[in-house]
Coordinates of N, CA and C in Angstrom, one line a residue:
M1 N 89.2 37.3 -33.0 CA 88.4 37.6 -33.6 C 87.9 39.1 -33.7
E2 N 88.1 39.7 -34.8 CA 87.5 41.2 -34.9 C 86.1 41.1 -35.4
T3 N 85.4 41.8 -34.6 CA 83.6 41.9 -34.9 C 83.6 43.2 -35.2
A4 N 82.7 43.2 -36.3 CA 82.1 44.6 -36.9 C 81.1 45.4 -36.7
E5 N 80.9 45.1 -35.0 CA 79.7 45.3 -34.4 C 79.8 47.1 -34.4
K6 N 78.2 47.5 -34.1 CA 78.4 49.5 -34.5 C 77.8 49.4 -33.0
I7 N 78.6 50.7 -32.3 CA 78.2 51.0 -30.7 C 77.9 52.0 -30.7
S8 N 76.3 52.0 -30.0 CA 75.9 54.2 -30.1 C 75.9 54.2 -28.3
I9 N 76.0 55.5 -28.6 CA 76.0 55.4 -26.4 C 75.2 57.1 -26.3
T10 N 74.6 56.9 -25.1 CA 74.2 58.2 -24.5 C 74.8 58.3 -23.2
T11 N 74.7 59.3 -22.7 CA 74.9 60.0 -21.7 C 74.3 60.5 -21.1
K12 N 74.3 60.2 -19.1 CA 74.0 61.5 -18.5 C 74.9 61.4 -17.1
T13 N 74.4 62.3 -16.7 CA 75.4 62.8 -15.4 C 74.6 62.6 -14.3
L14 N 75.1 61.6 -13.3 CA 74.3 61.6 -12.5 C 74.7 62.7 -11.2
A15 N 73.6 62.3 -9.9 CA 73.9 63.2 -8.4 C 75.0 63.5 -8.2
S16 N 75.6 62.1 -8.6 CA 77.2 61.7 -7.8 C 78.6 62.7 -8.5
G17 N 77.6 63.0 -9.6 CA 79.1 63.5 -10.6 C 79.6 62.6 -11.4
N18 N 79.6 61.4 -11.3 CA 79.8 60.3 -12.2 C 78.6 60.3 -13.3
C19 N 79.0 59.7 -14.4 CA 78.6 59.5 -15.7 C 78.0 58.2 -15.9
Q20 N 76.9 58.2 -16.3 CA 76.1 56.7 -17.0 C 76.3 57.1 -18.6
V21 N 76.9 55.9 -19.0 CA 76.7 55.5 -20.7 C 75.8 54.7 -20.5
K22 N 74.8 54.6 -21.6 CA 73.7 53.6 -21.7 C 74.5 53.4 -23.4
F23 N 74.6 52.2 -23.6 CA 75.1 51.8 -25.0 C 74.7 50.4 -25.8
F24 N 74.3 50.4 -27.1 CA 73.9 49.7 -28.0 C 74.8 49.3 -28.6
V25 N 74.9 47.7 -28.7 CA 75.4 46.6 -29.7 C 74.5 46.6 -31.1
E26 N 74.8 47.0 -32.2 CA 73.8 46.7 -33.1 C 74.5 45.7 -34.0
D27 N 74.0 44.4 -33.1 CA 74.9 43.3 -34.0 C 73.3 42.5 -34.5
E28 N 73.8 41.9 -36.0 CA 72.3 41.4 -36.3 C 71.9 39.7 -35.5
H29 N 73.3 39.4 -35.4 CA 73.2 38.0 -34.8 C 72.7 37.9 -32.9
Q30 N 73.2 39.1 -32.2 CA 72.9 38.8 -31.0 C 73.0 40.6 -30.4
P31 N 71.8 41.1 -30.8 CA 72.1 42.7 -30.5 C 71.9 42.5 -28.6
Q32 N 72.9 43.8 -28.1 CA 72.8 44.0 -26.6 C 72.4 45.5 -26.7
Y33 N 72.6 45.8 -25.3 CA 72.3 46.9 -24.5 C 72.8 46.5 -23.4
G34 N 73.7 48.1 -22.7 CA 74.1 47.6 -21.3 C 74.6 49.0 -20.6
Y35 N 75.0 49.6 -19.6 CA 75.3 50.3 -19.0 C 76.6 50.3 -18.6
L36 N 77.4 51.6 -18.5 CA 78.7 51.7 -18.6 C 79.0 52.7 -17.1
L37 N 79.3 52.8 -15.9 CA 79.7 54.2 -15.2 C 80.9 54.3 -15.3
V38 N 81.0 55.7 -15.7 CA 82.4 56.3 -16.0 C 82.6 57.2 -14.7
T39 N 83.6 57.4 -14.1 CA 83.7 57.8 -12.7 C 85.0 59.7 -13.1
E40 N 85.1 59.4 -14.1 CA 85.9 60.7 -14.7 C 85.7 60.8 -15.9
P41 N 85.8 62.3 -16.7 CA 85.7 62.8 -18.1 C 86.1 61.8 -18.6
K42 N 85.6 61.6 -19.7 CA 86.5 61.0 -21.4 C 86.1 61.0 -22.4
P43 N 86.7 61.1 -23.4 CA 86.1 61.5 -24.4 C 85.5 60.3 -25.0
V44 N 84.6 60.2 -25.8 CA 83.5 59.6 -26.6 C 84.6 58.4 -27.3
G45 N 85.6 58.5 -28.0 CA 85.8 57.3 -28.5 C 86.9 56.7 -27.3
D46 N 87.4 57.1 -26.1 CA 87.9 56.6 -25.0 C 86.8 55.9 -24.4
I47 N 85.5 56.1 -24.3 CA 84.3 55.3 -23.8 C 83.9 54.0 -24.4
I48 N 83.9 54.3 -25.7 CA 83.3 53.2 -26.7 C 84.8 52.1 -26.9
E49 N 85.8 52.6 -27.0 CA 87.1 51.6 -26.6 C 87.0 50.6 -25.4
E50 N 86.8 51.2 -24.3 CA 86.8 50.6 -23.1 C 85.3 49.6 -23.0
I51 N 84.2 50.0 -23.8 CA 83.2 49.1 -23.9 C 83.7 48.0 -24.6
K52 N 84.6 48.3 -25.9 CA 84.9 47.0 -26.9 C 85.7 45.8 -26.2
N53 N 86.7 46.8 -24.9 CA 87.6 45.8 -24.4 C 87.0 45.3 -23.3
R54 N 85.7 45.2 -22.6 CA 85.1 44.8 -21.6 C 84.4 43.7 -22.3
L55 N 83.8 44.0 -23.6 CA 82.6 42.9 -24.5 C 83.8 42.2 -25.0
E56 N 84.9 42.7 -25.3 CA 85.8 40.9 -25.8 C 86.3 40.5 -24.3
R57 N 86.7 40.9 -23.1 CA 86.8 40.3 -21.9 C 85.6 39.4 -21.7
R58 N 84.5 40.0 -21.4 CA 83.3 38.9 -21.6 C 83.3 37.4 -22.5
R59 N 83.5 38.2 -23.5 CA 83.3 36.6 -24.9 C 84.2 35.5 -24.3
L60 N 85.7 35.9 -23.9 CA 86.9 35.3 -23.7 C 86.8 34.7 -22.3
E61 N 86.2 35.2 -21.3 CA 86.0 34.5 -20.2 C 84.6 33.2 -20.6
A62 N 83.7 33.8 -21.1 CA 82.8 33.0 -21.8 C 83.3 31.6 -22.5
M63 N 84.3 31.8 -23.4 CA 84.9 30.8 -24.4 C 85.8 29.4 -23.5
N64 N 86.2 30.1 -21.9 CA 87.2 29.2 -21.5 C 86.8 28.2 -21.0
L65 N 86.3 27.4 -21.2 CA 85.4 25.8 -20.8 C 86.5 24.9 -20.3
N66 N 87.8 25.2 -20.6 CA 88.7 24.1 -20.5 C 88.8 23.5 -19.0
P67 N 88.6 22.6 -18.5 CA 88.5 21.9 -17.1 C 90.0 21.6 -16.7
F68 N 90.9 21.6 -17.5 CA 92.0 21.3 -17.2 C 92.9 22.5 -16.8
F69 N 92.4 23.5 -17.0 CA 93.2 24.7 -16.8 C 92.0 25.7 -16.0
P70 N 91.6 25.2 -15.1 CA 90.5 25.9 -14.2 C 90.8 27.9 -14.0
L71 N 90.0 28.4 -14.1 CA 90.4 29.6 -13.9 C 90.0 30.4 -12.5
P72 N 90.4 31.4 -11.5 CA 89.4 31.6 -10.3 C 88.5 32.4 -11.4
P73 N 87.3 32.4 -10.5 CA 86.6 33.1 -11.0 C 86.7 34.4 -11.0
S74 N 86.1 35.4 -11.9 CA 86.3 36.7 -11.9 C 85.5 37.6 -11.2
L75 N 86.0 38.4 -10.6 CA 85.0 39.6 -9.9 C 83.9 40.2 -11.0
E76 N 83.2 40.4 -10.2 CA 81.4 40.8 -11.1 C 82.2 42.5 -10.6
D77 N 81.8 43.0 -12.1 CA 82.0 44.2 -12.8 C 81.4 45.2 -12.4
H78 N 81.1 45.6 -11.1 CA 79.9 47.1 -10.9 C 79.5 48.1 -11.5
H79 N 80.4 48.4 -12.6 CA 80.3 49.4 -13.4 C 80.2 49.3 -14.6
F80 N 79.9 48.0 -15.0 CA 79.7 47.5 -16.6 C 78.4 46.0 -16.8
Y81 N 77.4 46.5 -17.0 CA 76.0 45.7 -17.1 C 75.7 45.0 -18.7
L82 N 75.8 44.1 -18.9 CA 75.3 44.1 -20.2 C 74.0 43.2 -20.4
Y83 N 73.0 42.9 -21.4 CA 72.0 42.9 -21.5 C 71.7 42.1 -23.3
S84 N 70.6 41.3 -23.0 CA 70.3 40.9 -24.8 C 69.2 41.7 -25.0
A85 N 69.3 42.2 -25.8 CA 67.8 43.2 -26.7 C 67.2 42.1 -27.4

């Protein structure tokens, strides 16, 4: 399912040399914000695409509620945090 959400980002270089990306998902039904840790320089388009991929992965994991085909729990992603706005 393709969503028409708008994602805006701001970046901050950390003392470690990594880049912290704060993003906002502007969706009238479920606005969200979060953080992504980027360990190497990337173009803005690649960062937004990575955020979209991770959001989609979270949606798919949340929808997988079939008790007959349980999936092993996914590992926690310490580089991607998502919150409701």
